[in-house]
Amino acid sequence: MMKIFGKVAAIVAGSALVATAAFAEDRKSYPAPKDHPLSEIISGYEFRTPETRALQDDDFENPAYILLDLGAELWSTADGAAGKSCASCHGDAAESMKGIGASFPKWSKERNKAITVEQQINICREEQMQADTWKWTKDPNMLGMTIFVKNQSRGMPIVLDNSPEMETVRKLGEEVYYTRYGQLDMSCANCHEDYYGNYIRADMLSQGQINGFPTYRLKWNGVGSTHRRFKGCMKNIRANPFKPQGEEFTALEAYMMYRAVGLPIETPSVRN
Amino acid sequence: MRFAALVLSGVFMASVASAEEIKKVEIVDGAVQASLTGKPGDAVAGAKVFKGRRAGNCLACHGNKDMSGEQFHGETGPIMDGVADRYSTEQLRAIVVNSKKVFGDHTLMPAFYEVDRLSRVAKKFEGKTVLSAQQVEDVVAYLLTLKE
């Protein structure tokens, strides 16, 4: 944890001790590569209560499995004017989709931009299946298919595409991550880099990692996407969020994969 | 836990200061000399600002023994016990108005009476301060009661 003390260091120190006491807890962590902003990489799972973790640990209890099952069904259901399903082109997802969730967003040469799993799904629907596209953040079909695709990488460590194009995308994402937004004038780093492991009201701050998305969130009483979460955090600081699946959030997602490098994919996770 | 989740949604949902005119407040040497309203604040109203999720929501970040009856004290900021022994009225006012001018740009603590240099503020909060001038004075009056 990087905690910078101002002039008031001496006065603050007493209470900072209390604040950092939470770190004494035993959280499974992964080593960060050289020059990484975090000294250790920790999944959001480690910051949740035993009750919430238990819901994720048991596939039969995990409420997101309804959508995972929906995704599995849609995988081989033909849709659109071309009369094709995902399976028509990609066959067995356990083979063809393995590793996708651990490496996207990826650079698309044809489109000259980075694309997320969700965007790839809609590209396939539009161009290959000639089917309607799905809405980004709340459409159960989109959530189900994204979960199904990413779930094929469950347990696989996040890896990075080191192409110069993706480096440039991550640079933009990094800028978004460290910029203060909103009336409360905070950056993602303020909460998730400087203060993870500490309570903010009733919430124990995590590193804000994205390895479990789409996630079932008790507060949402449903499943939500990575970009829905980004949007929620921006709204909490009273900022005008970027558009889901727009350039900034896609870049932010790409950068967050760098912050999560080595962390195993958990999709679908359960959070409070 | 479901209860906690419900409460969470209010972490930073404080209301907007009314459409009063925003005064220029000068912070010199980490202090604001004059009351923003020309009047002293009300400590009882200030306690409500401190804990209110729709007001200052200071409790989201600061533990405070004086409010041990309240649930969910945050721990990202220093504990407020004895804060009046550590700072003067003028310093506390400056911290609440714009703590960045006191602690430096890195601080997590939002500025509660400041609208400049903000980026992508949600429409509904545009051009508005988090607290009204009166609420700033009230919360300062409350902080001044926290002696050890």
Short mmCIF file of C-alpha atoms in Angstrom, two decimals:
data_model
loop_
_atom_site.label_atom_id
_atom_site.label_comp_id
_atom_site.label_asym_id
_atom_site.label_seq_id
_atom_site.Cartn_x
_atom_site.Cartn_y
_atom_site.Cartn_z
CA MET A 1 0.00 0.00 0.00
CA MET A 2 1.26 3.38 -0.93
CA LYS A 3 0.26 5.84 1.70
CA ILE A 4 1.59 9.33 1.45
CA PHE A 5 1.69 11.40 4.57
CA GLY A 6 1.45 15.14 4.43
CA LYS A 7 2.62 17.72 6.91
CA VAL A 8 0.42 16.19 9.54
CA ALA A 9 2.25 12.87 9.48
CA ALA A 10 2.94 12.81 13.18
CA ILE A 11 -0.63 13.51 14.14
CA VAL A 12 -2.08 11.14 11.60
CA ALA A 13 0.32 8.33 12.42
CA GLY A 14 -1.57 7.21 15.50
CA SER A 15 -4.77 6.52 13.63
CA ALA A 16 -2.98 5.21 10.54
CA LEU A 17 -1.83 2.35 12.73
CA VAL A 18 -5.42 1.44 13.41
CA ALA A 19 -6.26 1.71 9.74
CA THR A 20 -3.49 -0.60 8.58
CA ALA A 21 -4.23 -3.19 11.24
CA ALA A 22 -6.66 -4.78 8.79
CA PHE A 23 -3.64 -5.84 6.72
CA ALA A 24 -2.66 -8.30 9.36
CA GLU A 25 -5.36 -10.50 7.84
CA ASP A 26 -4.18 -13.37 5.77
CA ARG A 27 -5.10 -12.67 2.15
CA LYS A 28 -3.91 -14.78 -0.73
CA SER A 29 -1.79 -12.56 -2.90
CA TYR A 30 0.12 -12.88 -6.16
CA PRO A 31 3.50 -11.30 -6.76
CA ALA A 32 3.45 -8.13 -8.84
CA PRO A 33 5.89 -7.77 -11.74
CA LYS A 34 8.70 -5.22 -11.60
CA ASP A 35 7.60 -1.57 -11.62
CA HIS A 36 3.98 -2.53 -11.00
CA PRO A 37 2.01 0.05 -8.95
CA LEU A 38 0.92 -2.62 -6.43
CA SER A 39 3.32 -4.53 -4.22
CA GLU A 40 1.00 -7.54 -4.21
CA ILE A 41 -1.99 -8.42 -6.35
CA ILE A 42 -5.12 -9.53 -4.50
CA SER A 43 -8.53 -10.60 -5.74
CA GLY A 44 -11.66 -8.84 -4.49
CA TYR A 45 -12.69 -12.25 -3.15
CA GLU A 46 -10.14 -11.95 -0.35
CA PHE A 47 -11.81 -8.80 0.98
CA ARG A 48 -15.29 -10.25 1.26
CA THR A 49 -16.92 -11.96 4.22
CA PRO A 50 -16.92 -15.75 4.64
CA GLU A 51 -20.66 -15.73 3.80
CA THR A 52 -20.15 -13.97 0.47
CA ARG A 53 -17.16 -16.17 -0.36
CA ALA A 54 -19.19 -19.29 0.39
CA LEU A 55 -21.75 -18.25 -2.24
CA GLN A 56 -18.98 -18.01 -4.83
CA ASP A 57 -17.26 -21.21 -3.72
CA ASP A 58 -20.32 -23.35 -4.30
CA ASP A 59 -21.37 -23.44 -7.96
CA PHE A 60 -24.83 -24.58 -6.92
CA GLU A 61 -25.27 -21.62 -4.60
CA ASN A 62 -23.74 -19.01 -6.89
CA PRO A 63 -26.73 -17.03 -8.25
CA ALA A 64 -24.80 -16.09 -11.41
CA TYR A 65 -24.96 -19.70 -12.60
CA ILE A 66 -28.44 -19.10 -13.97
CA LEU A 67 -26.84 -16.72 -16.48
CA LEU A 68 -23.89 -19.02 -17.07
CA ASP A 69 -26.39 -21.71 -18.04
CA LEU A 70 -28.23 -19.26 -20.27
CA GLY A 71 -24.94 -18.42 -21.98
CA ALA A 72 -24.17 -22.11 -22.51
CA GLU A 73 -27.55 -22.60 -24.11
CA LEU A 74 -27.23 -19.55 -26.36
CA TRP A 75 -23.78 -20.75 -27.46
CA SER A 76 -25.32 -23.45 -29.58
CA THR A 77 -28.62 -21.76 -30.43
CA ALA A 78 -28.82 -20.47 -34.00
CA ASP A 79 -29.93 -16.85 -34.27
CA GLY A 80 -30.05 -14.22 -37.03
CA ALA A 81 -30.44 -14.28 -40.80
CA ALA A 82 -27.32 -16.40 -41.36
CA GLY A 83 -28.87 -19.21 -39.32
CA LYS A 84 -25.71 -19.72 -37.29
CA SER A 85 -24.86 -20.12 -33.62
CA CYS A 86 -21.54 -19.36 -31.91
CA ALA A 87 -20.88 -23.10 -32.03
CA SER A 88 -21.23 -23.12 -35.84
CA CYS A 89 -17.93 -21.23 -36.05
CA HIS A 90 -16.23 -21.93 -32.71
CA GLY A 91 -17.25 -25.51 -31.91
CA ASP A 92 -16.58 -26.60 -28.37
CA ALA A 93 -16.21 -23.51 -26.17
CA ALA A 94 -14.10 -25.43 -23.67
CA GLU A 95 -11.46 -25.57 -26.41
CA SER A 96 -11.99 -22.45 -28.50
CA MET A 97 -12.74 -19.97 -25.71
CA LYS A 98 -10.06 -21.13 -23.30
CA GLY A 99 -7.82 -18.20 -22.36
CA ILE A 100 -10.02 -15.53 -23.97
CA GLY A 101 -11.27 -14.17 -20.63
CA ALA A 102 -7.72 -14.08 -19.29
CA SER A 103 -6.35 -11.98 -22.16
CA PHE A 104 -9.04 -9.63 -23.54
CA PRO A 105 -9.37 -6.72 -24.33
CA LYS A 106 -7.36 -7.39 -27.47
CA TRP A 107 -6.28 -5.31 -30.41
CA SER A 108 -8.45 -5.57 -33.50
CA LYS A 109 -6.46 -4.79 -36.65
CA GLU A 110 -9.56 -4.48 -38.80
CA ARG A 111 -11.15 -1.95 -36.49
CA ASN A 112 -7.94 -0.28 -35.43
CA LYS A 113 -8.97 -0.30 -31.77
CA ALA A 114 -9.06 -2.48 -28.67
CA ILE A 115 -12.16 -4.62 -28.20
CA THR A 116 -13.62 -6.29 -25.12
CA VAL A 117 -15.28 -9.71 -24.93
CA GLU A 118 -18.68 -8.00 -25.05
CA GLN A 119 -17.74 -6.08 -28.18
CA GLN A 120 -16.43 -9.26 -29.83
CA ILE A 121 -19.74 -10.97 -29.04
CA ASN A 122 -21.71 -8.22 -30.75
CA ILE A 123 -19.28 -8.16 -33.69
CA CYS A 124 -19.87 -11.89 -34.19
CA ARG A 125 -23.61 -11.46 -33.91
CA GLU A 126 -23.69 -8.64 -36.39
CA GLU A 127 -21.18 -9.82 -38.95
CA GLN A 128 -21.24 -13.60 -38.74
CA MET A 129 -24.78 -14.35 -37.60
CA GLN A 130 -26.56 -11.29 -39.00
CA ALA A 131 -28.40 -11.15 -35.70
CA ASP A 132 -29.39 -8.16 -33.54
CA THR A 133 -26.73 -6.88 -31.19
CA TRP A 134 -27.28 -7.11 -27.45
CA LYS A 135 -27.28 -4.15 -25.07
CA TRP A 136 -24.01 -3.72 -23.18
CA THR A 137 -24.51 -3.70 -19.44
CA LYS A 138 -27.77 -5.28 -18.32
CA ASP A 139 -29.05 -7.53 -21.11
CA PRO A 140 -29.17 -11.04 -19.58
CA ASN A 141 -28.16 -12.54 -22.93
CA MET A 142 -25.03 -10.39 -23.11
CA LEU A 143 -24.20 -11.03 -19.44
CA GLY A 144 -24.83 -14.75 -19.83
CA MET A 145 -22.68 -15.08 -22.93
CA THR A 146 -19.87 -12.98 -21.44
CA ILE A 147 -19.91 -15.12 -18.30
CA PHE A 148 -19.95 -18.30 -20.37
CA VAL A 149 -16.98 -17.18 -22.48
CA LYS A 150 -14.92 -15.90 -19.54
CA ASN A 151 -15.80 -18.93 -17.43
CA GLN A 152 -13.84 -21.05 -19.92
CA SER A 153 -10.75 -19.34 -18.46
CA ARG A 154 -11.67 -19.85 -14.82
CA GLY A 155 -8.51 -20.46 -12.82
CA MET A 156 -6.23 -19.24 -15.60
CA PRO A 157 -3.89 -16.35 -14.73
CA ILE A 158 -4.41 -13.05 -16.51
CA VAL A 159 -1.81 -12.50 -19.23
CA LEU A 160 -0.97 -9.36 -21.17
CA ASP A 161 -0.77 -8.63 -24.84
CA ASN A 162 2.43 -6.61 -25.09
CA SER A 163 1.88 -5.25 -28.57
CA PRO A 164 2.69 -1.55 -28.95
CA GLU A 165 -0.96 -0.94 -29.84
CA MET A 166 -2.19 -2.39 -26.53
CA GLU A 167 0.53 -0.48 -24.65
CA THR A 168 -0.94 2.73 -26.07
CA VAL A 169 -4.45 1.70 -25.08
CA ARG A 170 -3.27 0.88 -21.55
CA LYS A 171 -1.62 4.31 -21.33
CA LEU A 172 -5.00 5.95 -21.87
CA GLY A 173 -6.55 3.58 -19.33
CA GLU A 174 -3.85 4.47 -16.83
CA GLU A 175 -4.64 8.14 -17.28
CA VAL A 176 -8.32 7.48 -16.58
CA TYR A 177 -7.37 5.42 -13.51
CA TYR A 178 -5.31 8.18 -11.94
CA THR A 179 -7.47 11.17 -12.87
CA ARG A 180 -9.69 12.63 -10.18
CA TYR A 181 -13.28 12.98 -11.27
CA GLY A 182 -16.53 14.29 -9.93
CA GLN A 183 -17.63 16.66 -7.22
CA LEU A 184 -15.79 14.50 -4.69
CA ASP A 185 -12.64 14.78 -6.79
CA MET A 186 -11.33 11.26 -6.40
CA SER A 187 -9.48 8.83 -8.62
CA CYS A 188 -9.75 5.05 -8.73
CA ALA A 189 -6.28 4.98 -7.19
CA ASN A 190 -7.40 7.04 -4.19
CA CYS A 191 -9.63 4.24 -3.01
CA HIS A 192 -8.29 1.06 -4.61
CA GLU A 193 -4.54 1.67 -4.52
CA ASP A 194 -4.02 3.85 -1.47
CA TYR A 195 -6.64 2.47 0.89
CA TYR A 196 -7.48 -1.12 0.02
CA GLY A 197 -7.98 -3.20 3.14
CA ASN A 198 -9.66 -0.27 4.91
CA TYR A 199 -13.31 0.35 5.53
CA ILE A 200 -15.08 3.21 3.84
CA ARG A 201 -18.38 3.26 5.74
CA ALA A 202 -19.59 -0.36 5.73
CA ASP A 203 -17.47 -1.34 2.72
CA MET A 204 -14.05 -2.92 2.97
CA LEU A 205 -12.13 -1.49 0.02
CA SER A 206 -10.49 -4.02 -2.28
CA GLN A 207 -7.99 -3.39 -5.06
CA GLY A 208 -10.94 -3.04 -7.43
CA GLN A 209 -9.74 -5.98 -9.52
CA ILE A 210 -11.81 -7.15 -12.49
CA ASN A 211 -10.90 -10.86 -12.56
CA GLY A 212 -14.36 -11.92 -11.34
CA PHE A 213 -16.58 -10.07 -13.83
CA PRO A 214 -19.38 -10.27 -14.76
CA THR A 215 -20.19 -10.64 -11.08
CA TYR A 216 -23.28 -11.38 -9.03
CA ARG A 217 -23.64 -8.48 -6.65
CA LEU A 218 -25.90 -8.69 -3.62
CA LYS A 219 -26.47 -4.95 -3.76
CA TRP A 220 -27.57 -5.16 -7.39
CA ASN A 221 -29.58 -8.24 -6.60
CA GLY A 222 -28.30 -9.45 -9.93
CA VAL A 223 -25.38 -9.80 -12.26
CA GLY A 224 -23.50 -6.83 -13.68
CA SER A 225 -20.69 -6.17 -16.12
CA THR A 226 -17.24 -4.69 -15.62
CA HIS A 227 -18.28 -1.40 -17.16
CA ARG A 228 -21.40 -1.20 -15.01
CA ARG A 229 -19.11 -1.34 -11.99
CA PHE A 230 -16.82 1.36 -13.40
CA LYS A 231 -19.90 3.48 -13.96
CA GLY A 232 -21.13 2.87 -10.41
CA CYS A 233 -17.83 3.89 -8.87
CA MET A 234 -17.79 7.08 -10.94
CA LYS A 235 -21.34 7.89 -9.91
CA ASN A 236 -20.44 7.42 -6.26
CA ILE A 237 -17.89 10.20 -6.55
CA ARG A 238 -20.56 12.26 -8.31
CA ALA A 239 -18.88 12.14 -11.65
CA ASN A 240 -20.38 11.90 -15.10
CA PRO A 241 -19.31 8.36 -16.09
CA PHE A 242 -17.87 7.43 -19.45
CA LYS A 243 -20.01 5.34 -21.80
CA PRO A 244 -20.02 1.56 -21.26
CA GLN A 245 -17.91 -0.04 -24.02
CA GLY A 246 -16.71 3.37 -25.16
CA GLU A 247 -13.04 4.18 -25.74
CA GLU A 248 -12.23 5.29 -22.17
CA PHE A 249 -13.80 2.37 -20.31
CA THR A 250 -12.36 -0.11 -22.81
CA ALA A 251 -8.92 1.41 -22.23
CA LEU A 252 -9.53 1.40 -18.48
CA GLU A 253 -10.45 -2.29 -18.65
CA ALA A 254 -7.27 -3.02 -20.62
CA TYR A 255 -5.21 -1.16 -18.02
CA MET A 256 -6.99 -2.93 -15.17
CA MET A 257 -5.93 -6.27 -16.70
CA TYR A 258 -2.36 -5.05 -16.23
CA ARG A 259 -3.11 -4.25 -12.59
CA ALA A 260 -4.53 -7.78 -12.26
CA VAL A 261 -1.77 -9.59 -14.15
CA GLY A 262 -1.25 -13.13 -12.83
CA LEU A 263 -4.55 -13.17 -10.94
CA PRO A 264 -6.73 -16.17 -11.82
CA ILE A 265 -10.05 -15.53 -13.56
CA GLU A 266 -12.99 -16.18 -11.17
CA THR A 267 -15.94 -15.42 -13.44
CA PRO A 268 -18.66 -15.48 -12.27
CA SER A 269 -17.72 -14.12 -8.85
CA VAL A 270 -20.05 -13.08 -6.01
CA ARG A 271 -19.63 -9.72 -4.29
CA ASN A 272 -21.65 -7.70 -1.79
CA MET B 1 -25.12 -8.46 5.23
CA ARG B 2 -27.94 -7.58 2.92
CA PHE B 3 -28.63 -4.72 5.27
CA ALA B 4 -25.08 -3.52 4.90
CA ALA B 5 -25.38 -3.70 1.14
CA LEU B 6 -28.44 -1.50 1.22
CA VAL B 7 -26.80 1.06 3.39
CA LEU B 8 -23.79 1.13 1.12
CA SER B 9 -25.64 2.56 -1.76
CA GLY B 10 -25.71 5.73 0.29
CA VAL B 11 -21.96 5.99 0.80
CA PHE B 12 -21.65 9.23 -1.08
CA MET B 13 -25.19 10.13 -1.90
CA ALA B 14 -25.21 13.29 0.12
CA SER B 15 -27.56 16.00 -1.00
CA VAL B 16 -26.55 19.14 -2.76
CA ALA B 17 -25.99 22.39 -1.06
CA SER B 18 -28.85 24.71 -1.91
CA ALA B 19 -28.52 27.14 -4.74
CA GLU B 20 -26.94 29.81 -2.57
CA GLU B 21 -24.15 31.86 -4.01
CA ILE B 22 -20.74 30.32 -3.53
CA LYS B 23 -18.37 32.63 -1.72
CA LYS B 24 -14.69 33.00 -2.51
CA VAL B 25 -12.85 31.56 0.45
CA GLU B 26 -9.16 32.20 0.89
CA ILE B 27 -7.01 29.63 2.63
CA VAL B 28 -3.86 31.26 3.99
CA ASP B 29 -1.29 29.18 5.86
CA GLY B 30 -3.73 26.33 6.28
CA ALA B 31 -6.41 28.47 7.87
CA VAL B 32 -9.63 30.32 7.03
CA GLN B 33 -9.98 33.26 9.39
CA ALA B 34 -13.59 34.37 9.09
CA SER B 35 -16.79 32.37 9.42
CA LEU B 36 -18.26 31.72 5.96
CA THR B 37 -21.62 32.97 7.16
CA GLY B 38 -20.43 35.68 9.51
CA LYS B 39 -22.06 33.70 12.31
CA PRO B 40 -20.89 30.89 14.56
CA GLY B 41 -22.01 27.39 13.63
CA ASP B 42 -24.40 25.10 15.48
CA ALA B 43 -22.68 21.99 16.85
CA VAL B 44 -25.89 19.96 17.08
CA ALA B 45 -26.67 20.56 13.41
CA GLY B 46 -22.99 19.90 12.70
CA ALA B 47 -23.17 16.43 14.22
CA LYS B 48 -25.92 15.64 11.71
CA VAL B 49 -23.74 16.93 8.88
CA PHE B 50 -20.90 14.73 10.13
CA LYS B 51 -22.83 11.49 10.18
CA GLY B 52 -25.48 12.16 7.53
CA ARG B 53 -24.99 10.07 4.42
CA ARG B 54 -26.76 12.77 2.49
CA ALA B 55 -24.71 15.54 4.08
CA GLY B 56 -20.98 15.49 4.85
CA ASN B 57 -20.83 11.74 5.41
CA CYS B 58 -17.59 12.34 7.28
CA LEU B 59 -18.19 9.12 9.19
CA ALA B 60 -17.65 7.22 5.93
CA CYS B 61 -13.94 7.87 6.37
CA HIS B 62 -13.41 8.97 9.98
CA GLY B 63 -13.93 6.94 13.13
CA ASN B 64 -15.36 8.99 15.97
CA LYS B 65 -15.84 7.74 19.52
CA ASP B 66 -18.39 10.48 20.17
CA MET B 67 -20.63 8.67 17.67
CA SER B 68 -20.16 5.15 18.98
CA GLY B 69 -23.93 4.70 18.73
CA GLU B 70 -23.68 4.94 14.93
CA GLN B 71 -22.87 1.96 12.74
CA PHE B 72 -20.14 1.76 10.11
CA HIS B 73 -17.35 4.16 10.96
CA GLY B 74 -14.85 4.32 8.12
CA GLU B 75 -11.11 4.04 8.62
CA THR B 76 -9.49 5.70 5.64
CA GLY B 77 -9.06 9.01 7.50
CA PRO B 78 -7.72 9.76 10.98
CA ILE B 79 -9.93 9.14 14.00
CA MET B 80 -11.66 12.34 15.08
CA ASP B 81 -11.25 11.90 18.85
CA GLY B 82 -9.57 14.98 20.27
CA VAL B 83 -9.38 16.76 16.92
CA ALA B 84 -10.17 20.08 18.63
CA ASP B 85 -6.99 19.71 20.67
CA ARG B 86 -4.96 19.35 17.50
CA TYR B 87 -6.36 22.16 15.36
CA SER B 88 -7.75 25.65 15.81
CA THR B 89 -11.18 26.76 14.57
CA GLU B 90 -9.55 28.46 11.60
CA GLN B 91 -7.56 25.38 10.67
CA LEU B 92 -10.57 23.07 10.95
CA ARG B 93 -12.53 25.43 8.71
CA ALA B 94 -9.76 25.26 6.10
CA ILE B 95 -9.65 21.45 6.29
CA VAL B 96 -13.37 21.20 5.65
CA VAL B 97 -13.41 23.88 2.94
CA ASN B 98 -10.58 22.36 0.92
CA SER B 99 -8.30 19.88 2.65
CA LYS B 100 -6.02 19.75 -0.40
CA LYS B 101 -4.80 23.22 0.51
CA VAL B 102 -3.88 21.91 3.96
CA PHE B 103 -2.71 18.32 3.45
CA GLY B 104 -1.53 18.56 -0.14
CA ASP B 105 -2.95 17.38 -3.45
CA HIS B 106 -2.62 13.70 -2.69
CA THR B 107 -5.25 13.58 0.02
CA LEU B 108 -8.30 11.35 -0.27
CA MET B 109 -10.48 13.83 1.57
CA PRO B 110 -12.87 15.74 -0.69
CA ALA B 111 -13.14 19.50 -0.62
CA PHE B 112 -16.52 20.40 0.83
CA TYR B 113 -16.69 24.03 -0.22
CA GLU B 114 -14.98 24.26 -3.57
CA VAL B 115 -16.15 24.04 -7.16
CA ASP B 116 -13.03 24.90 -9.14
CA ARG B 117 -10.69 22.56 -10.97
CA LEU B 118 -13.10 19.64 -10.87
CA SER B 119 -13.43 17.32 -13.82
CA ARG B 120 -16.52 15.51 -15.23
CA VAL B 121 -18.81 16.52 -12.39
CA ALA B 122 -22.24 14.87 -12.73
CA LYS B 123 -24.76 17.34 -14.09
CA LYS B 124 -26.83 17.38 -10.96
CA PHE B 125 -23.84 18.55 -8.89
CA GLU B 126 -22.32 20.96 -11.39
CA GLY B 127 -21.34 24.32 -9.93
CA LYS B 128 -22.44 23.20 -6.47
CA THR B 129 -20.44 22.68 -3.31
CA VAL B 130 -20.88 19.49 -1.28
CA LEU B 131 -21.89 21.47 1.83
CA SER B 132 -23.47 24.88 2.19
CA ALA B 133 -21.57 27.66 3.96
CA GLN B 134 -23.82 27.13 6.98
CA GLN B 135 -23.16 23.39 7.02
CA VAL B 136 -19.40 24.04 6.92
CA GLU B 137 -19.71 26.29 9.97
CA ASP B 138 -21.96 23.76 11.72
CA VAL B 139 -19.59 20.85 11.20
CA VAL B 140 -16.65 22.98 12.35
CA ALA B 141 -18.62 23.86 15.50
CA TYR B 142 -19.21 20.16 16.04
CA LEU B 143 -15.52 19.28 15.54
CA LEU B 144 -14.64 21.88 18.17
CA THR B 145 -16.58 19.82 20.74
CA LEU B 146 -14.27 16.82 20.16
CA LYS B 147 -11.75 17.31 22.97
CA GLU B 148 -9.86 14.70 24.90
#
